[in-house]
Short mmCIF file of C-alpha atoms in Angstrom, two decimals:
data_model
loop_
_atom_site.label_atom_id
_atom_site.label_comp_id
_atom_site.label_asym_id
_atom_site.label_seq_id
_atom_site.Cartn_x
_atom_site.Cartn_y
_atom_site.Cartn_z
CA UNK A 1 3.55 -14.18 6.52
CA UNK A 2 2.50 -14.32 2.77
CA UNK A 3 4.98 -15.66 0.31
CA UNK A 4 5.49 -12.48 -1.37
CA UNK A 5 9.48 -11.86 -2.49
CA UNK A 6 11.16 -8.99 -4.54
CA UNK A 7 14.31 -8.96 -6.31
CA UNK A 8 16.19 -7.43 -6.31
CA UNK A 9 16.05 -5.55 -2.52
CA UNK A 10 18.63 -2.90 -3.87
CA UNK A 11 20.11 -1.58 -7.10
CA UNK A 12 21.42 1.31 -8.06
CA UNK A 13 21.46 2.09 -12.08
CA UNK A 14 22.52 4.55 -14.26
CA UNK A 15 19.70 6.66 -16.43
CA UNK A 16 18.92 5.36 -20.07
CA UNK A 17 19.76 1.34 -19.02
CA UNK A 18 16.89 -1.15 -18.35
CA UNK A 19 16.06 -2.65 -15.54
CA UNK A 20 13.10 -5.51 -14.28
CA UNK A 21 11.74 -6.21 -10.98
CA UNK A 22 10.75 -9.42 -9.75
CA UNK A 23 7.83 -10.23 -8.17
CA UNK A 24 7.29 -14.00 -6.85
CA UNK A 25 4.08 -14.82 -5.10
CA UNK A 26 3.62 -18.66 -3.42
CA UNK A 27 0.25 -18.10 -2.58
CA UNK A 28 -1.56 -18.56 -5.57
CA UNK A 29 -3.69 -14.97 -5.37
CA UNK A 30 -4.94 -13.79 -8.96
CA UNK A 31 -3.91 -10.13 -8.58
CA UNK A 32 -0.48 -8.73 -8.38
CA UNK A 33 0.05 -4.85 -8.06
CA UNK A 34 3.29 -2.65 -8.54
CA UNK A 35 3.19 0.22 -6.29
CA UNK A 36 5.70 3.13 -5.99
CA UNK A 37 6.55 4.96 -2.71
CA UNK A 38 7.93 8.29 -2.34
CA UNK A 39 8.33 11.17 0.09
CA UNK A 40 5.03 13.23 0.00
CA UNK A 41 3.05 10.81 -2.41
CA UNK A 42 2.61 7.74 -0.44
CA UNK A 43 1.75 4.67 -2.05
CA UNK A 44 0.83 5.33 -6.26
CA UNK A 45 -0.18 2.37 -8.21
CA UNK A 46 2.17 1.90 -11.66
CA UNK A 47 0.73 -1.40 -13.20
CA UNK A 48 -1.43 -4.46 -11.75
CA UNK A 49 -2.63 -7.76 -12.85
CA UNK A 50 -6.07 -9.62 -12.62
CA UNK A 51 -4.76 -13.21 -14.32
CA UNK A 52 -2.02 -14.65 -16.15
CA UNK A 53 -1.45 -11.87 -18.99
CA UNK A 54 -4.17 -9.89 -18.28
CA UNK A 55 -2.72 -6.46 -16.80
CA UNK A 56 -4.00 -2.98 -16.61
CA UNK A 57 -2.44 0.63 -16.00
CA UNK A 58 -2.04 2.39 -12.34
CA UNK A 59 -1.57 6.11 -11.87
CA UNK A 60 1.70 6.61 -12.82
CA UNK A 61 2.42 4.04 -15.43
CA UNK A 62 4.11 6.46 -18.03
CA UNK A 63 8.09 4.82 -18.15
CA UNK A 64 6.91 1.20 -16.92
CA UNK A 65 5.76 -1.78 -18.36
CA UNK A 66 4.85 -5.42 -16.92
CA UNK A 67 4.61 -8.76 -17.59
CA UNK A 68 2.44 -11.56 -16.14
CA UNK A 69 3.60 -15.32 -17.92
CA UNK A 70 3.02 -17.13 -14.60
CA UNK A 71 0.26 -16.89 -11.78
CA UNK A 72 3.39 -16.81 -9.32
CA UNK A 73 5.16 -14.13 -11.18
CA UNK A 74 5.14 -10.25 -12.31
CA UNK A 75 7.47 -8.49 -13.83
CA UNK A 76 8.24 -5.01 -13.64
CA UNK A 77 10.26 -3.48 -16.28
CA UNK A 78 11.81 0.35 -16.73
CA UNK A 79 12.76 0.39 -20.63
CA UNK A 80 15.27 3.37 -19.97
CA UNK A 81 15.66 4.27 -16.50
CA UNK A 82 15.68 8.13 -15.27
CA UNK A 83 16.30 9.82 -12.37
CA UNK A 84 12.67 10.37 -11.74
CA UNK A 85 12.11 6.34 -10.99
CA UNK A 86 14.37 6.76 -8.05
CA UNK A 87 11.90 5.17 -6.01
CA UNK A 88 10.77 2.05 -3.51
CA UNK A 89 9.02 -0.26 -5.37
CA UNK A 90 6.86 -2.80 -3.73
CA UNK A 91 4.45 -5.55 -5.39
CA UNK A 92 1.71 -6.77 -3.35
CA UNK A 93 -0.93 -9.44 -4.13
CA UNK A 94 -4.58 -10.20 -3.55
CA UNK A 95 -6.89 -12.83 -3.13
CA UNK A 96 -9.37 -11.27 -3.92
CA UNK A 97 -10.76 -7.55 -6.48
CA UNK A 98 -12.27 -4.76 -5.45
CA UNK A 99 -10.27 -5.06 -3.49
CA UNK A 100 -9.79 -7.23 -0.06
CA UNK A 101 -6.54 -7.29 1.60
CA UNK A 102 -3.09 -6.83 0.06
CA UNK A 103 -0.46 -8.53 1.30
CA UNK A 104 2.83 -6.84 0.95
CA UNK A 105 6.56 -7.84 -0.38
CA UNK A 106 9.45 -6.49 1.57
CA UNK A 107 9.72 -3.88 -1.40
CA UNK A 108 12.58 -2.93 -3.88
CA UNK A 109 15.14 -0.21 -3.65
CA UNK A 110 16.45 1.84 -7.16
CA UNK A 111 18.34 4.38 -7.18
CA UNK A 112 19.18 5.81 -11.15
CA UNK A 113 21.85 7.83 -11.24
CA UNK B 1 -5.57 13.54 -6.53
CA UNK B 2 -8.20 9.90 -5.65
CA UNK B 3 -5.52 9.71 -2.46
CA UNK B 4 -7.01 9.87 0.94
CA UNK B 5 -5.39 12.43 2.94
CA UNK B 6 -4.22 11.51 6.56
CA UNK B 7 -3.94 13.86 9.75
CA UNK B 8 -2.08 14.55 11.06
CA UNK B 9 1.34 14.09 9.18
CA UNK B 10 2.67 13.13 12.61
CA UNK B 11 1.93 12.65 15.61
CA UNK B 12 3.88 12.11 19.25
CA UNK B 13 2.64 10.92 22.23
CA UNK B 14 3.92 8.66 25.97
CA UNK B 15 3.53 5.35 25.99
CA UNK B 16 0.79 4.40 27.39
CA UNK B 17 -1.73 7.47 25.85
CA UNK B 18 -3.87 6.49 22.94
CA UNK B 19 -3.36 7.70 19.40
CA UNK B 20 -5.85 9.11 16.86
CA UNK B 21 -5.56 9.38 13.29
CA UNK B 22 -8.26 10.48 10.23
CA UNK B 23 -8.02 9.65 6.82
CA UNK B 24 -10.54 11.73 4.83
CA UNK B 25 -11.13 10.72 0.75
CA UNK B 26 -13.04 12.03 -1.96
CA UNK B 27 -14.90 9.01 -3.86
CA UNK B 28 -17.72 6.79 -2.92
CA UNK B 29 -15.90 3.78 -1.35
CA UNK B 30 -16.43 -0.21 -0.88
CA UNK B 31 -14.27 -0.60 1.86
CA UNK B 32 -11.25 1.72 3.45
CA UNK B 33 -9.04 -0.39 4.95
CA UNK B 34 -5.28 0.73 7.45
CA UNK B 35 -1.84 -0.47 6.65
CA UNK B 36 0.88 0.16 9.15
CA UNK B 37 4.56 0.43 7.83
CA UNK B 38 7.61 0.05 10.15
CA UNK B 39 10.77 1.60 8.96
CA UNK B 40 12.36 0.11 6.05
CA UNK B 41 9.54 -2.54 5.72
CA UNK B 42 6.32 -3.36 3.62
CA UNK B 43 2.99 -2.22 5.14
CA UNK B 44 0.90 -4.60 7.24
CA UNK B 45 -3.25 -4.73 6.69
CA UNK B 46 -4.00 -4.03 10.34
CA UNK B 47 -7.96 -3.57 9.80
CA UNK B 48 -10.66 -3.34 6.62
CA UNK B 49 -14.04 -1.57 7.05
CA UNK B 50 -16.56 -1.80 4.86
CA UNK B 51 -19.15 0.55 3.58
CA UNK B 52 -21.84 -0.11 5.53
CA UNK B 53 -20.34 -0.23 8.38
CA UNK B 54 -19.51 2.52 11.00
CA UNK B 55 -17.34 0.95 13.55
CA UNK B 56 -14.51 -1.99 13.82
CA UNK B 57 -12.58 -3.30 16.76
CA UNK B 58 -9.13 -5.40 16.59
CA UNK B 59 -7.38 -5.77 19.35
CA UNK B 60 -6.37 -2.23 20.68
CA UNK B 61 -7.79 -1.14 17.08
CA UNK B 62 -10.78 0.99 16.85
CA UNK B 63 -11.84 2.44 13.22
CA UNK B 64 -14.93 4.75 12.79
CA UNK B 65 -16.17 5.65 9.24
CA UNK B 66 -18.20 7.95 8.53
CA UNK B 67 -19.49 7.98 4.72
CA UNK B 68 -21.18 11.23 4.47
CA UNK B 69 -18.41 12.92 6.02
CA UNK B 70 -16.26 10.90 3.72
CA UNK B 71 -13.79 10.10 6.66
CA UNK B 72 -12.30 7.66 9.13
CA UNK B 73 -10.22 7.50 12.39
CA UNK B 74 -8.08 4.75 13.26
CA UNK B 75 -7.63 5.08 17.43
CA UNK B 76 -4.87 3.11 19.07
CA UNK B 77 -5.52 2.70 22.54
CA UNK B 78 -2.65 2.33 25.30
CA UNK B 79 0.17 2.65 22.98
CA UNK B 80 3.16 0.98 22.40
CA UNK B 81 6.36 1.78 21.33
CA UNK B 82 6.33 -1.08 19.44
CA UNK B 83 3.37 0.80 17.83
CA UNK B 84 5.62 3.62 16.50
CA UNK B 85 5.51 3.27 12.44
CA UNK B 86 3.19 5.32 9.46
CA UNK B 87 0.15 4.39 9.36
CA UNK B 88 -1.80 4.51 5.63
CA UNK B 89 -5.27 4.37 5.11
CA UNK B 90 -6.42 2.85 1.82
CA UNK B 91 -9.69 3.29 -0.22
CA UNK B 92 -11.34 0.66 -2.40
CA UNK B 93 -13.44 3.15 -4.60
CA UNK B 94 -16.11 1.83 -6.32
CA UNK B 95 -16.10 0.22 -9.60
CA UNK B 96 -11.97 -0.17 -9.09
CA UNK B 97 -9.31 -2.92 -8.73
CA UNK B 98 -7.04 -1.38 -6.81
CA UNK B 99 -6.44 0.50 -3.30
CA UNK B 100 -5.81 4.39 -3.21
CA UNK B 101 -3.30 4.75 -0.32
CA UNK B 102 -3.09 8.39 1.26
CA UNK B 103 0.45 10.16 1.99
CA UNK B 104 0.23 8.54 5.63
CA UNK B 105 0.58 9.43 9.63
CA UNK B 106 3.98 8.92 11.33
CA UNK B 107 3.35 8.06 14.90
CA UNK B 108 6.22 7.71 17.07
CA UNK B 109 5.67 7.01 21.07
CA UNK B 110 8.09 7.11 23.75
CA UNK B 111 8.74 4.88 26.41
#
Protein backbone atom coordinates (compact mmCIF):
# COMPACT_ATOMS: atom_id res chain seq x y z
CA UNK A 1 0.00 0.00 0.00
CA UNK A 2 1.23 3.64 -0.68
CA UNK A 3 2.25 5.71 2.27
CA UNK A 4 -0.51 8.06 1.97
CA UNK A 5 -2.03 9.24 5.69
CA UNK A 6 -4.78 11.86 6.62
CA UNK A 7 -5.37 13.55 9.75
CA UNK A 8 -7.35 13.88 11.12
CA UNK A 9 -9.85 10.60 10.15
CA UNK A 10 -12.81 12.48 11.96
CA UNK A 11 -13.80 15.90 13.24
CA UNK A 12 -16.68 17.47 13.74
CA UNK A 13 -16.58 21.56 13.86
CA UNK A 14 -18.73 24.22 14.33
CA UNK A 15 -19.40 26.83 11.20
CA UNK A 16 -17.21 30.10 11.10
CA UNK A 17 -13.92 28.18 12.97
CA UNK A 18 -10.90 27.00 10.90
CA UNK A 19 -9.84 23.94 10.32
CA UNK A 20 -6.56 22.10 8.21
CA UNK A 21 -6.20 18.75 6.87
CA UNK A 22 -3.16 16.85 6.75
CA UNK A 23 -1.88 15.15 4.08
CA UNK A 24 1.52 13.03 4.54
CA UNK A 25 2.87 11.18 1.57
CA UNK A 26 6.23 8.70 2.11
CA UNK A 27 6.54 8.04 -1.33
CA UNK A 28 8.13 10.87 -2.71
CA UNK A 29 5.37 11.50 -5.78
CA UNK A 30 5.39 15.27 -7.04
CA UNK A 31 1.60 15.70 -7.14
CA UNK A 32 -0.76 15.79 -4.27
CA UNK A 33 -4.61 16.33 -4.91
CA UNK A 34 -7.52 17.25 -2.40
CA UNK A 35 -10.64 15.70 -3.50
CA UNK A 36 -14.15 16.02 -1.95
CA UNK A 37 -16.80 13.22 -1.92
CA UNK A 38 -20.38 13.59 -1.58
CA UNK A 39 -23.69 11.85 -2.21
CA UNK A 40 -24.62 12.44 -5.94
CA UNK A 41 -21.27 14.26 -6.96
CA UNK A 42 -18.69 11.66 -6.65
CA UNK A 43 -15.24 12.57 -6.47
CA UNK A 44 -14.70 16.82 -7.22
CA UNK A 45 -11.24 18.09 -7.18
CA UNK A 46 -10.78 21.32 -4.54
CA UNK A 47 -6.95 22.10 -4.86
CA UNK A 48 -3.76 20.03 -6.15
CA UNK A 49 -0.10 20.39 -6.27
CA UNK A 50 2.60 19.78 -9.04
CA UNK A 51 5.92 20.62 -6.62
CA UNK A 52 6.83 22.06 -3.46
CA UNK A 53 4.66 25.44 -3.50
CA UNK A 54 3.47 25.22 -6.71
CA UNK A 55 -0.46 24.52 -6.42
CA UNK A 56 -3.36 25.12 -8.66
CA UNK A 57 -7.32 25.31 -8.25
CA UNK A 58 -9.84 22.13 -8.66
CA UNK A 59 -13.54 22.50 -9.31
CA UNK A 60 -14.78 23.50 -6.25
CA UNK A 61 -12.06 25.46 -4.63
CA UNK A 62 -14.27 28.52 -3.51
CA UNK A 63 -13.89 28.23 0.77
CA UNK A 64 -10.43 26.24 0.58
CA UNK A 65 -7.01 26.99 0.45
CA UNK A 66 -3.65 24.79 0.51
CA UNK A 67 -0.33 24.70 1.30
CA UNK A 68 2.62 22.69 -0.08
CA UNK A 69 6.16 23.57 2.23
CA UNK A 70 7.32 19.94 1.95
CA UNK A 71 7.33 17.27 -0.97
CA UNK A 72 5.81 14.86 1.80
CA UNK A 73 3.18 17.25 2.87
CA UNK A 74 -0.20 19.21 1.82
CA UNK A 75 -2.21 21.06 3.66
CA UNK A 76 -5.72 21.65 3.39
CA UNK A 77 -7.19 24.54 5.07
CA UNK A 78 -11.13 25.81 5.49
CA UNK A 79 -10.63 29.61 6.69
CA UNK A 80 -14.28 29.60 8.17
CA UNK A 81 -15.97 26.42 8.04
CA UNK A 82 -19.83 26.07 6.84
CA UNK A 83 -22.20 23.62 6.74
CA UNK A 84 -21.76 23.16 3.06
CA UNK A 85 -18.00 21.54 3.63
CA UNK A 86 -19.68 18.74 5.44
CA UNK A 87 -17.89 16.43 3.39
CA UNK A 88 -15.17 13.30 3.01
CA UNK A 89 -12.10 14.63 2.14
CA UNK A 90 -9.44 12.49 0.68
CA UNK A 91 -5.82 13.52 -0.70
CA UNK A 92 -4.29 11.29 -3.13
CA UNK A 93 -0.86 11.49 -4.83
CA UNK A 94 0.80 10.79 -8.13
CA UNK A 95 3.85 9.82 -9.62
CA UNK A 96 3.30 10.97 -12.37
CA UNK A 97 0.78 14.30 -14.57
CA UNK A 98 -1.59 13.94 -16.90
CA UNK A 99 -2.31 11.94 -15.05
CA UNK A 100 -1.15 8.11 -14.23
CA UNK A 101 -2.40 6.44 -11.23
CA UNK A 102 -3.53 8.00 -7.96
CA UNK A 103 -2.99 6.39 -5.05
CA UNK A 104 -5.46 7.07 -2.37
CA UNK A 105 -5.36 8.11 1.59
CA UNK A 106 -7.87 6.47 3.81
CA UNK A 107 -9.77 9.94 3.55
CA UNK A 108 -10.98 12.54 6.20
CA UNK A 109 -14.33 12.89 7.84
CA UNK A 110 -15.89 16.76 8.77
CA UNK A 111 -18.81 17.32 9.85
CA UNK A 112 -19.57 21.50 10.54
CA UNK A 113 -22.22 22.01 12.52
CA UNK B 1 -20.41 18.98 -15.66
CA UNK B 2 -16.41 17.34 -17.19
CA UNK B 3 -17.70 14.16 -14.83
CA UNK B 4 -18.12 10.89 -16.55
CA UNK B 5 -21.40 9.50 -15.88
CA UNK B 6 -21.65 5.75 -14.78
CA UNK B 7 -24.58 3.16 -15.43
CA UNK B 8 -26.05 2.02 -13.95
CA UNK B 9 -26.24 3.72 -10.41
CA UNK B 10 -26.47 0.14 -9.13
CA UNK B 11 -26.42 -2.89 -9.92
CA UNK B 12 -27.26 -6.57 -8.18
CA UNK B 13 -26.41 -9.73 -9.25
CA UNK B 14 -25.46 -13.89 -7.66
CA UNK B 15 -22.26 -14.64 -7.08
CA UNK B 16 -20.85 -16.18 -9.54
CA UNK B 17 -22.65 -13.98 -12.71
CA UNK B 18 -20.49 -11.34 -14.25
CA UNK B 19 -21.04 -7.62 -13.85
CA UNK B 20 -21.08 -4.81 -16.43
CA UNK B 21 -20.67 -1.27 -15.96
CA UNK B 22 -20.26 1.99 -18.63
CA UNK B 23 -18.84 5.12 -17.89
CA UNK B 24 -19.62 7.56 -20.75
CA UNK B 25 -17.65 11.31 -20.72
CA UNK B 26 -17.74 14.27 -22.71
CA UNK B 27 -13.97 15.47 -23.47
CA UNK B 28 -11.27 14.10 -25.61
CA UNK B 29 -9.33 11.88 -23.13
CA UNK B 30 -5.55 10.53 -22.52
CA UNK B 31 -6.40 7.76 -20.56
CA UNK B 32 -9.79 6.69 -18.45
CA UNK B 33 -8.79 4.74 -15.85
CA UNK B 34 -11.47 2.51 -12.77
CA UNK B 35 -11.21 2.98 -9.08
CA UNK B 36 -13.12 0.65 -6.86
CA UNK B 37 -14.18 1.96 -3.32
CA UNK B 38 -15.22 -0.42 -0.47
CA UNK B 39 -17.35 1.05 2.19
CA UNK B 40 -15.83 3.54 4.36
CA UNK B 41 -12.46 3.30 2.45
CA UNK B 42 -10.29 5.20 -0.23
CA UNK B 43 -10.69 4.01 -3.85
CA UNK B 44 -8.29 1.45 -5.33
CA UNK B 45 -6.83 2.01 -9.21
CA UNK B 46 -8.02 -1.38 -10.40
CA UNK B 47 -7.16 -0.71 -14.28
CA UNK B 48 -5.91 2.47 -16.68
CA UNK B 49 -6.65 2.48 -20.45
CA UNK B 50 -5.23 4.59 -22.62
CA UNK B 51 -6.39 6.39 -25.67
CA UNK B 52 -5.38 4.37 -28.20
CA UNK B 53 -6.31 1.54 -26.95
CA UNK B 54 -9.67 -0.41 -27.14
CA UNK B 55 -9.38 -3.26 -24.81
CA UNK B 56 -7.53 -4.21 -21.29
CA UNK B 57 -7.50 -7.39 -19.30
CA UNK B 58 -6.52 -7.73 -15.38
CA UNK B 59 -7.28 -10.52 -13.82
CA UNK B 60 -11.16 -11.04 -13.96
CA UNK B 61 -11.00 -7.27 -15.36
CA UNK B 62 -12.05 -6.54 -18.81
CA UNK B 63 -12.33 -2.67 -19.96
CA UNK B 64 -13.48 -1.71 -23.55
CA UNK B 65 -13.21 1.96 -24.72
CA UNK B 66 -14.60 3.19 -27.26
CA UNK B 67 -13.45 6.92 -28.21
CA UNK B 68 -15.92 7.91 -30.74
CA UNK B 69 -18.65 6.75 -28.69
CA UNK B 70 -16.91 8.52 -25.89
CA UNK B 71 -17.52 5.44 -23.52
CA UNK B 72 -16.20 2.48 -21.59
CA UNK B 73 -17.35 -0.76 -19.80
CA UNK B 74 -15.60 -2.24 -17.03
CA UNK B 75 -16.91 -6.24 -17.01
CA UNK B 76 -16.24 -8.30 -13.94
CA UNK B 77 -16.40 -11.77 -14.71
CA UNK B 78 -17.47 -14.57 -12.07
CA UNK B 79 -18.12 -12.27 -9.29
CA UNK B 80 -17.33 -12.11 -5.91
CA UNK B 81 -18.80 -10.92 -3.01
CA UNK B 82 -15.73 -9.72 -2.07
CA UNK B 83 -16.27 -7.69 -5.31
CA UNK B 84 -19.29 -5.80 -3.88
CA UNK B 85 -18.08 -1.92 -3.57
CA UNK B 86 -18.68 1.47 -6.15
CA UNK B 87 -16.89 1.39 -8.78
CA UNK B 88 -15.65 5.08 -10.39
CA UNK B 89 -14.38 5.59 -13.63
CA UNK B 90 -11.93 8.47 -14.04
CA UNK B 91 -10.94 10.60 -17.14
CA UNK B 92 -7.56 12.16 -17.79
CA UNK B 93 -8.79 14.87 -20.35
CA UNK B 94 -6.41 16.29 -22.38
CA UNK B 95 -4.23 19.13 -21.67
CA UNK B 96 -5.20 18.50 -17.65
CA UNK B 97 -3.49 17.51 -14.35
CA UNK B 98 -6.00 15.95 -12.77
CA UNK B 99 -8.67 12.94 -13.00
CA UNK B 100 -12.50 13.71 -13.51
CA UNK B 101 -14.18 10.95 -11.45
CA UNK B 102 -17.97 10.22 -12.41
CA UNK B 103 -20.82 9.86 -9.59
CA UNK B 104 -20.00 5.95 -9.61
CA UNK B 105 -21.78 2.25 -9.83
CA UNK B 106 -22.66 0.44 -6.57
CA UNK B 107 -22.42 -3.22 -7.19
CA UNK B 108 -23.39 -5.45 -4.52
CA UNK B 109 -23.42 -9.50 -5.15
CA UNK B 110 -24.79 -12.12 -3.07
CA UNK B 111 -23.45 -15.21 -2.01
Amino acid sequence: DAGITQSPRHKVTETGTPVTLRCHQTENHRYMYWYRQDPGHGLRLIHYSYGVKDTDKGEVSDGYSVSRSKTEDFLLTLESATSSQTSVYFCAISETGSPGELFFGEGSRLTVL
Amino acid sequence: SQQGEEDPQALSIQEGENATMNCSYKTSINNLQWYRQNSGRGLVHLILIRSNEREKHSGRLRVTLDTSKKSSSLLITASRAADTASYFCATAQTGANNLFFGTGTRLTVIP
